[in-house]
Amino acid sequence: MKPSLVQFLKVFLLLALGRVTNTQVPDQDVLVSLGKLPLDGHFSFHDVSTAAWDFGNLSSFMPAAVLHPGSVDDIAATVRHVFLMGEHSTLTVAARGHGHSLRGQSQAAGGIVIKMESLRSVKMRVNSGASPYVDASGGELWINVLHETLKYGLAPKSWTDYLHLTIGGTLSNAGVSGQTFRHGPQISNVNELEIVTGRGEIVTCSPEQNSDLFHAALGGLGQFGIITRARIALEPAPKMVRWIRVLYSDFASFTEDQEMLISAERTFDYIEGFVIINRTGILNNWRSSFNPQDPVWASQFESDRRVIFSLEITKNYNPEEAENMEQEVNNLLSQLRYMPLSLFHTDVTYIEFLDRVHSSEVKLRAKGMWEVPHPWLNLIIPRSSIHTFAREVFGKILKDSSNGPIMIYPVNKSR
Ligand SMILES: Cc1cc2nc3c(=O)[nH]c(=O)nc-3n(C[C@H](O)[C@H](O)[C@H](O)COP(=O)(O)OP(=O)(O)OC[C@H]3O[C@@H](n4cnc5c(N)ncnc54)[C@H](O)[C@@H]3O)c2cc1C
C-alpha cells in the first residue's frame, strides 16, 4: 500500500504588492519600566528600525524596544514584566530569529522585539552517544549547528533548503526540505525544548514532560512561548553527495516518479522538484547555477514544451562507498521516466550541498536582488488534487513572464 501523501508546493511569485507600514506610539512609562529591569543584556530604544524589516519586505512595524538578551533569564524577566502589566496592556512581544519571515511575524508594532541571535549564554553542546543529539540556543543559525556537529561526524537529519535561519524560527514553522519524506519536517526531529512561557516561566518540555507545551510550541508560530534551547536529533553525516537533476516534459510522469521514489524502501536521500518556464536562456541559467559535470549532454538537450519539471535528487556516500553508490543510483534512475539526454549530475561535499542556497544569496545580493519584496505562497496539496492543480496553475495561470522559483516537495503525511 502506498503511504498517504501530500504534495507541498512552495510558490514564489514576483508580484508588485504594496508595503504595509505601521507605526504605533509607545507609552513612555512602559519604556522607562523596561529600562529599569536588571539584565545581563540590554534594551535598545533607539536604532530599532532594523527590527521593523523582514525578508518578505512587504510589512514594516516599528517596535518600541529591542531586547538583546544576555541570558535566558533576561527573556523570562521581560516576558514576566509584560505579563504583570495585566490583560489591559496592549504591549506585544515577538521573538526574532534571523527575520526571514514574509509578513511581519517576527515584528511587534509599538512592542518589544527579542533579538534571539544575541542569546549567547546557551552554548552548543553535542552528545555523540548511541542516540546522538545537539543542544543549541533558539537563536542559533542552522549553518552554525551544521559546522559544529560535523566536528563529531554528525549532522541533523531534517533540513530547510536554506541554512541561514534560526532554530527557533524554523521550529516555530515546520522546517521542510527534500529529507522531509523520510524524517518528517524539522519539528519531528526534536527531543526536548526549553521555553519561556507567556507568564515568564522557564520550562523544559519533551514528548514525556509538559508534552502539551512541547507540541504546541513546535510549529506554534511563536504564540506558545519563546524557544530558548532545543535538543535536535543527529545522525552520522556522509562526506559526499551525488546531486542529480533530470527533466520531464509532462507533469504526470514527474509526479508519479516523485511518489514512487518517496514510497520506495531503498531510495534517494533527498527528493524535491521544481517547475521551469522554458524560455530562451532559462535552461542555461539553470545549468550554470548547478554546474553539472556533463556539459556535452547538457548542450544537446532541447525541449519545445513551455513548462517543464525538474526532479532533484541526491545520494549520500563516503568516498570508499563510491562504487556501491553508483550502482544504487543507476538502478534507481533506470526506473524513472525523465526525458532522454536530460540527466545532469555533480558530486559535492555534504556541507556544499546543504548550504547550496547561500551561494545564490551571495550572487543576488551582489546584484541588489536579495532585499526585494518576496510575496511567497506555501500550499499543501493532497495527492488526489495534484493533477487538477498542475493543469490549472502550471497550464493556465503561469505566464511566460513569471519569475522566481516554484518548488514541489513530495512528502509522506505519516511523517
Ligand atoms: C531564502 C529562504 C529560503 C527558505 N527555505 C525554506 C525551506 O526550504 N523550508 C522551510 O521550511 N522554510 C524555508 N524558509 C522559510 C523559513 O523557514 C521561515 O521564514 C523561518 O521563519 C525563518 O526563520 P528565522 O530564523 O528568520 O525566523 P523569524 O522570521 O525571525 O521568525 C519566524 C517566526 O518564528 C518566531 N520565532 C523566532 N524565533 C523564535 C523562538 N526562538 N521561539 C519562538 N518563536 C520564535 C517569530 O516570532 C516568527 O513568528 C526559507 C526562507 C528564506 C528566506
GROMACS .gro file of C-alpha atoms and ligand atoms in nm:
model
  468
    1MET     CA    1   0.000   0.000   0.000
    2LYS     CA    2   0.133   0.345  -0.087
    3PRO     CA    3   0.185   0.578   0.209
    4SER     CA    4  -0.054   0.866   0.242
    5LEU     CA    5   0.098   1.157   0.055
    6VAL     CA    6   0.062   1.525   0.009
    7GLN     CA    7   0.243   1.748  -0.234
    8PHE     CA    8   0.383   2.056  -0.070
    9LEU     CA    9   0.428   2.347  -0.301
   10LYS     CA   10   0.631   2.650  -0.226
   11VAL     CA   11   0.545   2.912  -0.482
   12PHE     CA   12   0.748   3.229  -0.511
   13LEU     CA   13   0.580   3.475  -0.746
   14LEU     CA   14   0.726   3.816  -0.808
   15LEU     CA   15   0.425   4.043  -0.785
   16ALA     CA   16   0.436   4.414  -0.718
   17LEU     CA   17   0.249   4.434  -0.387
   18GLY     CA   18   0.223   4.740  -0.165
   19ARG     CA   19   0.435   4.751   0.152
   20VAL     CA   20   0.238   4.778   0.477
   21THR     CA   21   0.394   5.022   0.722
   22ASN     CA   22   0.254   5.052   1.071
   23THR     CA   23   0.374   5.289   1.341
   24GLN     CA   24   0.230   5.282   1.695
   25VAL     CA   25   0.339   5.538   1.951
   26PRO     CA   26   0.494   5.364   2.253
   27ASP     CA   27   0.395   5.459   2.609
   28GLN     CA   28   0.686   5.646   2.781
   29ASP     CA   29   0.619   5.493   3.126
   30VAL     CA   30   0.642   5.146   2.976
   31LEU     CA   31   0.979   5.225   2.820
   32VAL     CA   32   1.107   5.364   3.150
   33SER     CA   33   0.996   5.050   3.337
   34LEU     CA   34   1.168   4.827   3.082
   35GLY     CA   35   1.486   5.031   3.111
   36LYS     CA   36   1.491   4.965   3.488
   37LEU     CA   37   1.488   4.584   3.455
   38PRO     CA   38   1.815   4.433   3.584
   39LEU     CA   39   1.951   4.240   3.284
   40ASP     CA   40   2.264   4.058   3.166
   41GLY     CA   41   2.199   4.204   2.821
   42HIS     CA   42   2.032   4.534   2.733
   43PHE     CA   43   1.738   4.710   2.567
   44SER     CA   44   1.769   4.942   2.266
   45PHE     CA   45   1.506   5.214   2.248
   46HIS     CA   46   1.669   5.394   1.953
   47ASP     CA   47   1.806   5.238   1.635
   48VAL     CA   48   1.522   4.987   1.641
   49SER     CA   49   1.435   5.021   1.271
   50THR     CA   50   1.626   4.704   1.168
   51ALA     CA   51   1.366   4.510   1.371
   52ALA     CA   52   1.092   4.670   1.156
   53TRP     CA   53   1.202   4.477   0.847
   54ASP     CA   54   1.184   4.117   0.733
   55PHE     CA   55   1.279   3.912   0.426
   56GLY     CA   56   0.927   3.948   0.282
   57ASN     CA   57   0.994   4.324   0.257
   58LEU     CA   58   0.618   4.381   0.245
   59SER     CA   59   0.536   4.475   0.607
   60SER     CA   60   0.711   4.714   0.843
   61PHE     CA   61   0.607   4.754   1.208
   62MET     CA   62   0.824   4.982   1.424
   63PRO     CA   63   0.883   4.833   1.774
   64ALA     CA   64   0.917   5.043   2.090
   65ALA     CA   65   1.219   4.848   2.207
   66VAL     CA   66   1.455   4.570   2.108
   67LEU     CA   67   1.584   4.332   2.376
   68HIS     CA   68   1.935   4.197   2.322
   69PRO     CA   69   1.920   3.916   2.580
   70GLY     CA   70   2.243   3.823   2.758
   71SER     CA   71   2.073   3.522   2.919
   72VAL     CA   72   1.753   3.318   2.921
   73ASP     CA   73   1.670   3.496   3.249
   74ASP     CA   74   1.662   3.828   3.056
   75ILE     CA   75   1.390   3.689   2.830
   76ALA     CA   76   1.197   3.545   3.126
   77ALA     CA   77   1.220   3.874   3.321
   78THR     CA   78   1.098   4.077   3.022
   79VAL     CA   79   0.805   3.848   2.941
   80ARG     CA   80   0.710   3.831   3.313
   81HIS     CA   81   0.721   4.213   3.331
   82VAL     CA   82   0.484   4.239   3.034
   83PHE     CA   83   0.257   3.966   3.176
   84LEU     CA   84   0.232   4.152   3.509
   85MET     CA   85   0.114   4.467   3.325
   86GLY     CA   86  -0.216   4.280   3.306
   87GLU     CA   87  -0.463   4.197   3.037
   88HIS     CA   88  -0.542   4.561   2.952
   89SER     CA   89  -0.187   4.626   2.836
   90THR     CA   90  -0.158   4.624   2.456
   91LEU     CA   91   0.218   4.577   2.461
   92THR     CA   92   0.318   4.283   2.240
   93VAL     CA   93   0.636   4.075   2.237
   94ALA     CA   94   0.784   3.897   1.933
   95ALA     CA   95   1.086   3.671   1.918
   96ARG     CA   96   1.301   3.750   1.617
   97GLY     CA   97   1.528   3.481   1.474
   98HIS     CA   98   1.701   3.587   1.153
   99GLY     CA   99   1.397   3.792   1.043
  100HIS     CA  100   1.329   3.576   0.736
  101SER     CA  101   0.951   3.580   0.780
  102LEU     CA  102   0.741   3.718   0.500
  103ARG     CA  103   0.460   3.922   0.658
  104GLY     CA  104   0.588   4.076   0.983
  105GLN     CA  105   0.560   3.762   1.200
  106SER     CA  106   0.885   3.847   1.382
  107GLN     CA  107   0.794   4.215   1.428
  108ALA     CA  108   0.597   4.389   1.707
  109ALA     CA  109   0.420   4.718   1.632
  110GLY     CA  110   0.498   4.950   1.926
  111GLY     CA  111   0.605   4.642   2.124
  112ILE     CA  112   0.920   4.453   2.217
  113VAL     CA  113   1.125   4.252   1.970
  114ILE     CA  114   1.358   3.995   2.130
  115LYS     CA  115   1.667   3.951   1.915
  116MET     CA  116   1.726   3.580   1.970
  117GLU     CA  117   2.063   3.578   1.793
  118SER     CA  118   2.205   3.784   2.085
  119LEU     CA  119   2.142   3.490   2.319
  120ARG     CA  120   2.495   3.358   2.351
  121SER     CA  121   2.463   3.214   2.704
  122VAL     CA  122   2.330   2.880   2.572
  123LYS     CA  123   2.644   2.710   2.436
  124MET     CA  124   2.609   2.445   2.167
  125ARG     CA  125   2.675   2.100   2.312
  126VAL     CA  126   2.697   1.782   2.105
  127ASN     CA  127   2.625   1.444   2.266
  128SER     CA  128   2.771   1.175   2.040
  129GLY     CA  129   2.636   0.870   2.229
  130ALA     CA  130   2.411   0.594   2.097
  131SER     CA  131   2.125   0.836   2.017
  132PRO     CA  132   2.323   1.148   1.934
  133TYR     CA  133   2.183   1.498   1.974
  134VAL     CA  134   2.288   1.861   1.996
  135ASP     CA  135   2.162   2.116   2.248
  136ALA     CA  136   2.159   2.462   2.089
  137SER     CA  137   2.019   2.807   2.153
  138GLY     CA  138   1.687   2.903   1.992
  139GLY     CA  139   1.875   3.193   1.828
  140GLU     CA  140   2.145   2.974   1.670
  141LEU     CA  141   2.168   2.959   1.290
  142TRP     CA  142   2.132   2.613   1.136
  143ILE     CA  143   2.454   2.666   0.937
  144ASN     CA  144   2.642   2.700   1.270
  145VAL     CA  145   2.473   2.385   1.401
  146LEU     CA  146   2.595   2.201   1.090
  147HIS     CA  147   2.955   2.325   1.129
  148GLU     CA  148   2.962   2.229   1.499
  149THR     CA  149   2.806   1.882   1.464
  150LEU     CA  150   3.026   1.793   1.164
  151LYS     CA  151   3.326   1.817   1.401
  152TYR     CA  152   3.183   1.497   1.555
  153GLY     CA  153   3.099   1.337   1.218
  154LEU     CA  154   2.729   1.402   1.291
  155ALA     CA  155   2.454   1.624   1.149
  156PRO     CA  156   2.081   1.691   1.199
  157LYS     CA  157   1.853   1.466   0.992
  158SER     CA  158   1.599   1.710   0.854
  159TRP     CA  159   1.675   2.046   0.692
  160THR     CA  160   1.542   2.351   0.517
  161ASP     CA  161   1.681   2.439   0.173
  162TYR     CA  162   1.847   2.749   0.321
  163LEU     CA  163   2.051   2.728   0.643
  164HIS     CA  164   2.088   3.093   0.743
  165LEU     CA  165   1.771   3.067   0.951
  166THR     CA  166   1.747   3.015   1.328
  167ILE     CA  167   1.645   2.706   1.520
  168GLY     CA  168   1.361   2.893   1.692
  169GLY     CA  169   1.244   3.045   1.362
  170THR     CA  170   1.210   2.720   1.167
  171LEU     CA  171   1.084   2.515   1.465
  172SER     CA  172   0.806   2.774   1.504
  173ASN     CA  173   0.702   2.690   1.147
  174ALA     CA  174   0.789   2.335   1.035
  175GLY     CA  175   1.121   2.322   0.851
  176VAL     CA  176   1.066   2.138   0.524
  177SER     CA  177   1.312   2.020   0.261
  178GLY     CA  178   1.397   1.718   0.047
  179GLN     CA  179   1.462   1.497   0.354
  180THR     CA  180   1.108   1.550   0.491
  181PHE     CA  181   0.961   1.248   0.309
  182ARG     CA  182   1.186   1.024   0.522
  183HIS     CA  183   1.246   1.205   0.853
  184GLY     CA  184   0.945   1.435   0.867
  185PRO     CA  185   0.989   1.814   0.898
  186GLN     CA  186   1.244   1.957   1.143
  187ILE     CA  187   0.976   1.973   1.416
  188SER     CA  188   0.958   1.590   1.405
  189ASN     CA  189   1.327   1.565   1.495
  190VAL     CA  190   1.335   1.748   1.828
  191ASN     CA  191   1.380   1.560   2.159
  192GLU     CA  192   1.334   1.845   2.405
  193LEU     CA  193   1.278   2.220   2.428
  194GLU     CA  194   1.341   2.487   2.687
  195ILE     CA  195   1.070   2.750   2.666
  196VAL     CA  196   0.996   3.084   2.828
  197THR     CA  197   0.618   3.077   2.868
  198GLY     CA  198   0.377   3.371   2.841
  199ARG     CA  199   0.399   3.411   3.220
  200GLY     CA  200   0.777   3.440   3.206
  201GLU     CA  201   0.849   3.095   3.348
  202ILE     CA  202   1.139   2.884   3.216
  203VAL     CA  203   1.004   2.535   3.141
  204THR     CA  204   1.170   2.223   2.998
  205CYS     CA  205   0.937   2.015   2.783
  206SER     CA  206   0.952   1.699   2.570
  207PRO     CA  207   0.711   1.430   2.444
  208GLU     CA  208   0.716   1.291   2.802
  209GLN     CA  209   0.737   1.609   3.013
  210ASN     CA  210   0.497   1.906   2.972
  211SER     CA  211   0.404   1.747   2.639
  212ASP     CA  212   0.117   1.990   2.562
  213LEU     CA  213   0.360   2.281   2.564
  214PHE     CA  214   0.615   2.083   2.361
  215HIS     CA  215   0.369   2.000   2.083
  216ALA     CA  216   0.211   2.347   2.086
  217ALA     CA  217   0.542   2.532   2.058
  218LEU     CA  218   0.664   2.321   1.764
  219GLY     CA  219   0.502   2.483   1.463
  220GLY     CA  220   0.334   2.729   1.701
  221LEU     CA  221   0.444   3.049   1.520
  222GLY     CA  222   0.593   3.184   1.845
  223GLN     CA  223   0.248   3.205   2.008
  224PHE     CA  224   0.304   2.945   2.285
  225GLY     CA  225   0.631   3.065   2.429
  226ILE     CA  226   0.984   3.151   2.330
  227ILE     CA  227   1.218   2.862   2.243
  228THR     CA  228   1.546   2.933   2.420
  229ARG     CA  229   1.703   2.589   2.371
  230ALA     CA  230   1.629   2.289   2.150
  231ARG     CA  231   1.765   1.935   2.161
  232ILE     CA  232   1.796   1.822   1.800
  233ALA     CA  233   1.839   1.455   1.698
  234LEU     CA  234   2.154   1.380   1.495
  235GLU     CA  235   2.275   1.104   1.262
  236PRO     CA  236   2.615   1.012   1.112
  237ALA     CA  237   2.700   1.267   0.842
  238PRO     CA  238   2.812   1.150   0.498
  239LYS     CA  239   3.117   1.316   0.343
  240MET     CA  240   2.989   1.340  -0.015
  241VAL     CA  241   2.668   1.384  -0.211
  242ARG     CA  242   2.582   1.277  -0.568
  243TRP     CA  243   2.349   1.561  -0.673
  244ILE     CA  244   2.126   1.486  -0.971
  245ARG     CA  245   1.869   1.674  -1.177
  246VAL     CA  246   1.654   1.523  -1.450
  247LEU     CA  247   1.385   1.691  -1.660
  248TYR     CA  248   1.029   1.591  -1.750
  249SER     CA  249   0.806   1.736  -2.021
  250ASP     CA  250   0.481   1.610  -1.863
  251PHE     CA  251   0.364   1.660  -1.507
  252ALA     CA  252   0.207   1.314  -1.471
  253SER     CA  253   0.539   1.128  -1.518
  254PHE     CA  254   0.717   1.377  -1.294
  255THR     CA  255   0.476   1.350  -1.000
  256GLU     CA  256   0.436   0.972  -1.034
  257ASP     CA  257   0.814   0.928  -1.023
  258GLN     CA  258   0.831   1.153  -0.713
  259GLU     CA  259   0.560   0.942  -0.545
  260MET     CA  260   0.729   0.616  -0.640
  261LEU     CA  261   1.063   0.738  -0.502
  262ILE     CA  262   0.927   0.855  -0.164
  263SER     CA  263   0.737   0.526  -0.123
  264ALA     CA  264   1.035   0.302  -0.205
  265GLU     CA  265   1.230   0.132   0.073
  266ARG     CA  266   1.573   0.192  -0.081
  267THR     CA  267   1.566   0.532  -0.241
  268PHE     CA  268   1.744   0.866  -0.269
  269ASP     CA  269   1.831   1.067   0.045
  270TYR     CA  270   1.677   1.392  -0.076
  271ILE     CA  271   1.383   1.432  -0.315
  272GLU     CA  272   1.248   1.765  -0.438
  273GLY     CA  273   1.142   1.916  -0.766
  274PHE     CA  274   1.071   2.243  -0.937
  275VAL     CA  275   0.886   2.398  -1.226
  276ILE     CA  276   1.079   2.565  -1.508
  277ILE     CA  277   0.933   2.802  -1.764
  278ASN     CA  278   1.122   2.702  -2.076
  279ARG     CA  279   1.221   3.029  -2.240
  280THR     CA  280   1.541   3.146  -2.406
  281GLY     CA  281   1.833   3.130  -2.168
  282ILE     CA  282   1.648   2.989  -1.867
  283LEU     CA  283   1.790   2.638  -1.906
  284ASN     CA  284   2.138   2.779  -1.946
  285ASN     CA  285   2.098   2.977  -1.622
  286TRP     CA  286   1.966   2.669  -1.450
  287ARG     CA  287   2.267   2.467  -1.566
  288SER     CA  288   2.525   2.728  -1.471
  289SER     CA  289   2.390   2.762  -1.115
  290PHE     CA  290   2.408   2.384  -1.073
  291ASN     CA  291   2.741   2.333  -1.258
  292PRO     CA  292   2.684   1.977  -1.381
  293GLN     CA  293   2.976   1.754  -1.478
  294ASP     CA  294   2.828   1.653  -1.812
  295PRO     CA  295   2.820   1.970  -2.027
  296VAL     CA  296   2.814   1.769  -2.354
  297TRP     CA  297   2.475   1.621  -2.275
  298ALA     CA  298   2.358   1.950  -2.135
  299SER     CA  299   2.438   2.135  -2.459
  300GLN     CA  300   2.240   1.879  -2.663
  301PHE     CA  301   1.929   1.899  -2.451
  302GLU     CA  302   1.627   2.072  -2.606
  303SER     CA  303   1.255   2.081  -2.534
  304ASP     CA  304   0.977   2.269  -2.710
  305ARG     CA  305   0.745   2.248  -2.405
  306ARG     CA  306   0.651   2.581  -2.242
  307VAL     CA  307   0.668   2.440  -1.890
  308ILE     CA  308   0.899   2.156  -1.786
  309PHE     CA  309   0.960   1.992  -1.449
  310SER     CA  310   1.288   1.913  -1.280
  311LEU     CA  311   1.326   1.630  -1.033
  312GLU     CA  312   1.614   1.700  -0.792
  313ILE     CA  313   1.757   1.404  -0.603
  314THR     CA  314   2.070   1.317  -0.409
  315LYS     CA  315   2.250   1.012  -0.279
  316ASN     CA  316   2.480   1.049   0.021
  317TYR     CA  317   2.805   0.850   0.029
  318ASN     CA  318   3.154   0.826   0.171
  319PRO     CA  319   3.443   0.805  -0.079
  320GLU     CA  320   3.507   0.435  -0.005
  321GLU     CA  321   3.141   0.358  -0.093
  322ALA     CA  322   3.150   0.533  -0.433
  323GLU     CA  323   3.113   0.213  -0.638
  324ASN     CA  324   2.806   0.096  -0.444
  325MET     CA  325   2.655   0.441  -0.465
  326GLU     CA  326   2.698   0.440  -0.848
  327GLN     CA  327   2.516   0.107  -0.871
  328GLU     CA  328   2.231   0.215  -0.646
  329VAL     CA  329   2.190   0.546  -0.830
  330ASN     CA  330   2.190   0.377  -1.171
  331ASN     CA  331   1.935   0.123  -1.051
  332LEU     CA  332   1.702   0.395  -0.922
  333LEU     CA  333   1.748   0.614  -1.231
  334SER     CA  334   1.662   0.320  -1.457
  335GLN     CA  335   1.312   0.317  -1.303
  336LEU     CA  336   1.241   0.684  -1.383
  337ARG     CA  337   1.071   0.832  -1.690
  338TYR     CA  338   1.264   1.158  -1.743
  339MET     CA  339   1.344   1.292  -2.091
  340PRO     CA  340   1.644   1.128  -2.259
  341LEU     CA  341   1.958   1.348  -2.254
  342SER     CA  342   1.823   1.548  -1.960
  343LEU     CA  343   2.026   1.389  -1.680
  344PHE     CA  344   2.273   1.622  -1.510
  345HIS     CA  345   2.482   1.538  -1.208
  346THR     CA  346   2.762   1.665  -0.991
  347ASP     CA  347   2.949   1.546  -0.679
  348VAL     CA  348   2.988   1.789  -0.389
  349THR     CA  349   3.067   1.772  -0.018
  350TYR     CA  350   2.774   1.733   0.222
  351ILE     CA  351   2.819   2.086   0.350
  352GLU     CA  352   2.834   2.232  -0.004
  353PHE     CA  353   2.507   2.060  -0.087
  354LEU     CA  354   2.322   2.160   0.232
  355ASP     CA  355   2.442   2.522   0.210
  356ARG     CA  356   2.368   2.548  -0.164
  357VAL     CA  357   2.116   2.836  -0.147
  358HIS     CA  358   2.373   3.059   0.025
  359SER     CA  359   2.579   3.084  -0.297
  360SER     CA  360   2.264   3.208  -0.477
  361GLU     CA  361   2.215   3.459  -0.194
  362VAL     CA  362   2.567   3.595  -0.245
  363LYS     CA  363   2.503   3.637  -0.621
  364LEU     CA  364   2.162   3.800  -0.568
  365ARG     CA  365   2.299   4.037  -0.302
  366ALA     CA  366   2.575   4.147  -0.542
  367LYS     CA  367   2.305   4.240  -0.797
  368GLY     CA  368   2.085   4.415  -0.535
  369MET     CA  369   1.823   4.144  -0.588
  370TRP     CA  370   1.811   3.995  -0.235
  371GLU     CA  371   1.631   4.266  -0.042
  372VAL     CA  372   1.341   4.299  -0.286
  373PRO     CA  373   0.977   4.220  -0.192
  374HIS     CA  374   0.915   3.844  -0.159
  375PRO     CA  375   0.547   3.754  -0.186
  376TRP     CA  376   0.577   3.378  -0.131
  377LEU     CA  377   0.299   3.126  -0.102
  378ASN     CA  378   0.321   2.781   0.058
  379LEU     CA  379   0.046   2.532  -0.019
  380ILE     CA  380  -0.012   2.177   0.099
  381ILE     CA  381  -0.188   1.984  -0.176
  382PRO     CA  382  -0.326   1.632  -0.133
  383ARG     CA  383  -0.228   1.372  -0.390
  384SER     CA  384  -0.592   1.347  -0.501
  385SER     CA  385  -0.584   1.710  -0.628
  386ILE     CA  386  -0.232   1.749  -0.754
  387HIS     CA  387  -0.312   1.678  -1.122
  388THR     CA  388  -0.600   1.930  -1.128
  389PHE     CA  389  -0.381   2.182  -0.951
  390ALA     CA  390  -0.097   2.136  -1.200
  391ARG     CA  391  -0.332   2.160  -1.500
  392GLU     CA  392  -0.495   2.482  -1.379
  393VAL     CA  393  -0.192   2.658  -1.227
  394PHE     CA  394   0.105   2.548  -1.439
  395GLY     CA  395  -0.108   2.508  -1.751
  396LYS     CA  396  -0.329   2.819  -1.735
  397ILE     CA  397  -0.222   3.070  -1.469
  398LEU     CA  398   0.157   3.063  -1.501
  399LYS     CA  399   0.275   3.324  -1.753
  400ASP     CA  400   0.591   3.319  -1.964
  401SER     CA  401   0.694   3.634  -1.775
  402SER     CA  402   0.652   3.472  -1.430
  403ASN     CA  403   0.969   3.485  -1.226
  404GLY     CA  404   1.107   3.316  -0.919
  405PRO     CA  405   1.128   2.954  -0.808
  406ILE     CA  406   0.829   2.719  -0.787
  407MET     CA  407   0.928   2.418  -0.580
  408ILE     CA  408   0.745   2.090  -0.525
  409TYR     CA  409   0.821   1.884  -0.216
  410PRO     CA  410   0.667   1.535  -0.214
  411VAL     CA  411   0.612   1.433   0.149
  412ASN     CA  412   0.457   1.143   0.338
  413LYS     CA  413   0.181   1.266   0.570
  414SER     CA  414   0.266   0.986   0.813
  415ARG     CA  415   0.600   1.155   0.893
  416LIG     C1  416   1.578   3.212   0.129
  416LIG     C2  417   1.482   3.137   0.217
  416LIG     C3  418   1.465   3.001   0.198
  416LIG     C4  419   1.378   2.929   0.280
  416LIG     N1  420   1.366   2.795   0.260
  416LIG     C5  421   1.285   2.724   0.340
  416LIG     C6  422   1.274   2.583   0.326
  416LIG     O1  423   1.338   2.523   0.241
  416LIG     N2  424   1.191   2.517   0.409
  416LIG     C7  425   1.121   2.580   0.507
  416LIG     O2  426   1.051   2.514   0.583
  416LIG     N3  427   1.128   2.713   0.521
  416LIG     C8  428   1.207   2.786   0.440
  416LIG     N4  429   1.213   2.921   0.456
  416LIG     C9  430   1.120   2.985   0.548
  416LIG    C10  431   1.177   2.990   0.688
  416LIG     O3  432   1.173   2.864   0.750
  416LIG    C11  433   1.092   3.084   0.774
  416LIG     O4  434   1.085   3.208   0.712
  416LIG    C12  435   1.151   3.098   0.913
  416LIG     O5  436   1.054   3.158   0.993
  416LIG    C13  437   1.268   3.187   0.909
  416LIG     O6  438   1.344   3.169   1.024
  416LIG     P1  439   1.403   3.295   1.101
  416LIG     O7  440   1.503   3.239   1.196
  416LIG     O8  441   1.448   3.404   1.013
  416LIG     O9  442   1.270   3.334   1.183
  416LIG     P2  443   1.196   3.472   1.201
  416LIG    O10  444   1.146   3.519   1.072
  416LIG    O11  445   1.280   3.564   1.278
  416LIG    O12  446   1.075   3.423   1.291
  416LIG    C14  447   0.974   3.338   1.236
  416LIG    C15  448   0.861   3.318   1.335
  416LIG    O13  449   0.909   3.242   1.445
  416LIG    C16  450   0.900   3.317   1.566
  416LIG     N5  451   1.024   3.290   1.638
  416LIG    C17  452   1.152   3.318   1.601
  416LIG     N6  453   1.238   3.272   1.692
  416LIG    C18  454   1.163   3.214   1.788
  416LIG    C19  455   1.195   3.147   1.909
  416LIG     N7  456   1.320   3.130   1.949
  416LIG     N8  457   1.093   3.100   1.985
  416LIG    C20  458   0.965   3.113   1.946
  416LIG     N9  459   0.929   3.176   1.833
  416LIG    C21  460   1.027   3.225   1.755
  416LIG    C22  461   0.887   3.462   1.524
  416LIG    O14  462   0.822   3.540   1.621
  416LIG    C23  463   0.807   3.447   1.396
  416LIG    O15  464   0.671   3.427   1.424
  416LIG    C24  465   1.302   2.996   0.379
  416LIG    C25  466   1.318   3.133   0.397
  416LIG    C26  467   1.408   3.203   0.317
  416LIG    C27  468   1.422   3.349   0.339
   0.00000   0.00000   0.00000
